XYZ file of C-alpha atoms in Angstrom:
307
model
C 128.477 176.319 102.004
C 131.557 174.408 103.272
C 133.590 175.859 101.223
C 132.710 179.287 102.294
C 133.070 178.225 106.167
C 136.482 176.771 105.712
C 137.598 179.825 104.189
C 136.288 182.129 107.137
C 138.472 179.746 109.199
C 141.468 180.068 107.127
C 141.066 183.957 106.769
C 140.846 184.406 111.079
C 143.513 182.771 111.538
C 145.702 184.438 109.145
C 144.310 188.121 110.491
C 145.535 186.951 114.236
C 148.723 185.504 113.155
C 149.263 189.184 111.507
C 147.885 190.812 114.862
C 150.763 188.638 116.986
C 153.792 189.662 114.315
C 152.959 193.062 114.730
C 152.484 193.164 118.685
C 156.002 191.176 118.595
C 158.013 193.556 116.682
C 156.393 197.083 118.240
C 158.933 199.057 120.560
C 159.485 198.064 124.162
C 158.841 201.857 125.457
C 154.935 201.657 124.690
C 153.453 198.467 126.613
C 149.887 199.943 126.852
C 149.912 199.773 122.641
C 151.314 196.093 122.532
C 148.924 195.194 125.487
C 145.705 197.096 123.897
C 146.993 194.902 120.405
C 146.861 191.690 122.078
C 144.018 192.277 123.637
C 142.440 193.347 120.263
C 143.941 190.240 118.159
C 142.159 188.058 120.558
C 138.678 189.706 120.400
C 138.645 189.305 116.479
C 140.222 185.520 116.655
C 136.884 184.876 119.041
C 134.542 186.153 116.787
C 136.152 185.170 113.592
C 135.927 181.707 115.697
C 132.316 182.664 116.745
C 131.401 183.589 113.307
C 132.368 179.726 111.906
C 130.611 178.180 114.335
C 127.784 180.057 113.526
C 128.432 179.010 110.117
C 128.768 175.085 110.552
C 125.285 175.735 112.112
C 124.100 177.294 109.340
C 125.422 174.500 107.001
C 123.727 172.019 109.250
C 120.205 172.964 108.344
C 121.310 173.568 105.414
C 122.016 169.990 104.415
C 119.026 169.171 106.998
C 116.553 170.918 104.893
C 118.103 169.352 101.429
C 117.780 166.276 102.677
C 114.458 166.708 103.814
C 113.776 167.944 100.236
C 115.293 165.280 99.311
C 112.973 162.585 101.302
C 109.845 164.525 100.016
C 110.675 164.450 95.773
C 110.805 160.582 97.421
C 107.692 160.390 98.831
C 106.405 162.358 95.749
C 107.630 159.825 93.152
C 107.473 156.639 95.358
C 104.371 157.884 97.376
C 102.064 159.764 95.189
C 103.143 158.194 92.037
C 104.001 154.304 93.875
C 106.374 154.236 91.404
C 107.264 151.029 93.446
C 110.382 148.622 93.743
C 111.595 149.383 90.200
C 112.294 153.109 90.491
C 114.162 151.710 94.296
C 111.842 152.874 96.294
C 110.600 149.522 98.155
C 112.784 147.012 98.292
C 111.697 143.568 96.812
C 109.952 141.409 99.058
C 111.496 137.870 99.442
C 109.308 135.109 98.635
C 108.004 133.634 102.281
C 109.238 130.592 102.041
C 107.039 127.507 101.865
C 107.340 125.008 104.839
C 108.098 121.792 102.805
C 105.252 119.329 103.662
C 105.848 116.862 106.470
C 106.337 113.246 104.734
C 103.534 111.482 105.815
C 104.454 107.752 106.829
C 104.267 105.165 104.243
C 101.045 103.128 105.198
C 102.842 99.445 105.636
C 102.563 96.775 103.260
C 99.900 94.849 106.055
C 97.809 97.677 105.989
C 97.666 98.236 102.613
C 96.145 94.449 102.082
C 93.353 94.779 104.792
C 91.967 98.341 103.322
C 92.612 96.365 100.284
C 89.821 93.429 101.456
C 88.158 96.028 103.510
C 87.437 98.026 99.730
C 86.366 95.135 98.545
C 83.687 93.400 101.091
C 82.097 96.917 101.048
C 81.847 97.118 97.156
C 80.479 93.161 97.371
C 78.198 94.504 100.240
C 76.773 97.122 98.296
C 76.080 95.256 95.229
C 74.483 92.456 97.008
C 71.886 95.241 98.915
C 71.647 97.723 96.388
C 72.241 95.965 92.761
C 72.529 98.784 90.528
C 74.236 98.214 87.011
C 76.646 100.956 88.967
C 77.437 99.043 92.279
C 78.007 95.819 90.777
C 79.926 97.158 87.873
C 82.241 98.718 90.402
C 82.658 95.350 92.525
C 83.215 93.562 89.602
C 86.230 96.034 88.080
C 87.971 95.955 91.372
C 87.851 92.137 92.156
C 89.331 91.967 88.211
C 92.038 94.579 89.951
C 92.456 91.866 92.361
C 92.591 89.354 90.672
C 95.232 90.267 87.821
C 97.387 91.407 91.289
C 96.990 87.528 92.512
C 97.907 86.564 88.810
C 100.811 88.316 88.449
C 101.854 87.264 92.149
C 101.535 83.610 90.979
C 103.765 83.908 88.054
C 106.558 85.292 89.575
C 105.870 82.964 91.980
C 106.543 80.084 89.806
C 109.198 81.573 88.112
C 111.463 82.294 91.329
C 110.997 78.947 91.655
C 112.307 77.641 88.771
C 115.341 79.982 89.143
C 116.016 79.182 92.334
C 116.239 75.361 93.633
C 117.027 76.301 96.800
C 113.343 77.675 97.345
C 111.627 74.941 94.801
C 110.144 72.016 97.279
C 109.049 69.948 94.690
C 113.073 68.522 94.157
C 112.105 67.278 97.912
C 108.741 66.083 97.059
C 107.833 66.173 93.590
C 104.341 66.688 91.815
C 104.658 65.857 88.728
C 103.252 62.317 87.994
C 107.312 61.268 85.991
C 108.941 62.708 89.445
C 106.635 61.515 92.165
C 106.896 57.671 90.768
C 110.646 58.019 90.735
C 110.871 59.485 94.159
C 108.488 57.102 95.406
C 110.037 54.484 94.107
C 113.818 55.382 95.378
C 111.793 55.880 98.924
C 110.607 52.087 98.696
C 113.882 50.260 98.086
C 115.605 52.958 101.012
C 112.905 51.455 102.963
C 113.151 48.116 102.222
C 116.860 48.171 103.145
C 116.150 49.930 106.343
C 113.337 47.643 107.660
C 115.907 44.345 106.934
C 118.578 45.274 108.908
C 115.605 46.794 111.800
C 115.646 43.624 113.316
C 118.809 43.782 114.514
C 118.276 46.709 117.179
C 114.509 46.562 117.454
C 111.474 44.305 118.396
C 108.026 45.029 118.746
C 104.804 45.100 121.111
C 101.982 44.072 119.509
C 98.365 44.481 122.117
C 95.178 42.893 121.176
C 92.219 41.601 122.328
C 90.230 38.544 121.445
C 87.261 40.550 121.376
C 88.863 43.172 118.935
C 86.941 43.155 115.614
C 90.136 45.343 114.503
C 92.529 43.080 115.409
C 91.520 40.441 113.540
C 91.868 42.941 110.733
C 95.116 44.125 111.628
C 96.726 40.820 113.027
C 97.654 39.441 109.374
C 98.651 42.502 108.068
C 101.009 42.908 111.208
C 102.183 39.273 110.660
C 102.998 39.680 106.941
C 104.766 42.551 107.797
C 107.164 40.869 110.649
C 107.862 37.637 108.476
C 109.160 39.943 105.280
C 111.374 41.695 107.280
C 112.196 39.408 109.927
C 111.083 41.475 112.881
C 110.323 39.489 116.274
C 106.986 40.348 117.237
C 105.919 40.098 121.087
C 101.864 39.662 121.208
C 100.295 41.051 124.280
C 96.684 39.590 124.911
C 95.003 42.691 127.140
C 92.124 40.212 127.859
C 93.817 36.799 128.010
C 91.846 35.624 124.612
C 94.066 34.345 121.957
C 95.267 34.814 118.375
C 95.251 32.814 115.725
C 98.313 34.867 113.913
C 100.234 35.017 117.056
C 100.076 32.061 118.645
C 102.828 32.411 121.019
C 101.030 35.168 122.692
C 101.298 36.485 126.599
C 99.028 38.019 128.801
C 98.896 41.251 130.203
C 100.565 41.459 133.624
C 100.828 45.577 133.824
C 103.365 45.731 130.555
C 101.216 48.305 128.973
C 101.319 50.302 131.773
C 104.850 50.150 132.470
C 105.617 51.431 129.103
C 102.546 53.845 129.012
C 100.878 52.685 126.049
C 96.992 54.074 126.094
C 94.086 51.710 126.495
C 93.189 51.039 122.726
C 93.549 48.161 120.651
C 95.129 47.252 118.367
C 98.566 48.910 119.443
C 101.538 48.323 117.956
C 104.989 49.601 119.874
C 108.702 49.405 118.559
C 111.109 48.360 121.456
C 114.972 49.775 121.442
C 116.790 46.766 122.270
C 120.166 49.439 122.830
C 118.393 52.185 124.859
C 115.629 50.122 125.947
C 113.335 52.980 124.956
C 110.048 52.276 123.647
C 108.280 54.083 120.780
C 104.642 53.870 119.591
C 104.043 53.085 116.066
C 100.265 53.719 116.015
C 97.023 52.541 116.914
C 94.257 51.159 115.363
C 93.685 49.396 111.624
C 97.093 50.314 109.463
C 97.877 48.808 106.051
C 101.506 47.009 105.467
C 102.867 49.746 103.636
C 101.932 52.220 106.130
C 102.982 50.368 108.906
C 106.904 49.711 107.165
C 106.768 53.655 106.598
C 105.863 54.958 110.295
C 108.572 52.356 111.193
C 111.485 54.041 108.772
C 110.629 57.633 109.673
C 110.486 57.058 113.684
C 113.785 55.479 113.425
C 115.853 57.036 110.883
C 113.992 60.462 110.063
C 115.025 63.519 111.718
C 111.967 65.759 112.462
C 111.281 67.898 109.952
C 113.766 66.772 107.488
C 111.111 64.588 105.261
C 108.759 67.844 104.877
């Protein structure tokens, strides 16, 4: 059909070209002729125009109606028969894609512990008030789960220890019954050589009573302790009574409460001759050894570097 309407076109236009040669080359003497020509060419160029128009509207619904027959063999094979996707009728559906699940927070470490002992006191609870072989088999099997987690804990424990020294107290303060004699015994003779030269910088308070059952107890102990390591000791009667291992004794004219000492007997008090500081030993019954080892840490242990 477009074929056959551009060759209408091509014919009109040809015919009037033909219509204006002739009306060109007719004689001069007859202008009614050439006018009625003219006149004539352009009446058939109009309706050989006309007639193409009418035949691109033709054409239209021509291709109109085949494409219409068109759309219905497609409804008959993809709507009667649903051939489907594979004959292109429907285009494949993309997969709806799946929201990835939120990441739900890791429960912490803490938490994970308590429901751990949580689980467990309400398995114990429920064998102890309903003891069926099923409860208490269930307790049991997850206090062994437990358990073999506390196990395991220990061992690598231990063995970070052993790898690492930095972490392993016991080189400190050892355990073992070989280690803690030779530590304890290195500690002594530091000791000793602290406590001879103590004398030197320090003296001591020393505040009984004649009525104090513990310092008769305590008085010897003190006094064997101040002869081996030559330490002057100043005995403070808090009563006025006086002592048979301190003869030399003086009573208490407000010296305790100068240097704040607590009413309780025996006390015994170290005196810095250079600061003029004093420091309390302790109170009450102490044995020698005891006594020389409150002494060494108070004056030449920093806090916290003997634990």
């Amino acid at each position: 059909m477009m074929m056959k309407t551009i060759r209408i076109k091509r014919s009109s236009r040809v015919a009037a070209s033909l219509l204006m040669l002739l009306a060109a080359t007719a004689p001069a003497s007859t202008p009614a002729i050439a006018q009625t020509m003219d006149l004539q060419s352009a009446a058939m160029a109009e309706a050989i125009d006309d007639g193409a128009q009418a035949s691109e509207a033709v054409v239209q619904p021509a291709f109109a109606a085949d494409a219409a027959e068109q759309q219905r063999g497609d409804d008959f094979y993809c709507g009667e028969r649903r051939l489907g996707q594979w004959f292109y009728c429907e285009r494949p559906k993309a997969k709806p894609s799946t929201p990835q699940a939120s990441a739900q927070p890791q429960q912490s470490s803490t938490a994970q512990l308590k429901a751990i002992t949580r689980q467990l006191d309400e398995l114990k609870a429920r064998a102890i008030l309903e003891p069926t072989e099923a409860n208490v088999i269930a307790y049991v099997r997850y206090q062994r789960e437990q358990l073999d987690r506390a196990s395991t804990f220990s061992d690598t424990w231990q063995r970070a220890l052993w790898q690492n020294p930095d972490i392993d107290y016991t080189l400190q303060r050892p355990v073992s019954t070989v280690g803690k004699r030779a530590w304890t015994d290195n500690r002594s003779a530091t000791r000793d050589q602290v406590l001879s030269r103590l004398g030197q910088r320090y003296g001591m308070f020393y505040f009984f009573a004649q009525s104090c059952a513990a310092c008769e107890v305590f008085s010897p102990i003190l006094r064997s302790v101040a002869d081996s390591h030559r330490i002057t000791v100043m005995a403070v009667s808090t009563d006025g009574g006086p002592s048979r291992q301190f003869p030399n004794y003086v009573v208490d004219s407000g010296q305790r409460q100068r240097m704040g000492v607590p009413l309780a007997t025996p006390a015994l008090v170290l005196f810095d001759t250079v600061t003029r500081k004093t420091v309390p030993v302790g109170f009450g019954v102490m044995s020698a050894d005891e006594v020389m080892e409150r002494i060494f840490m108070l004056t030449n242990s920093k806090v916290g570097s003997d634990f």
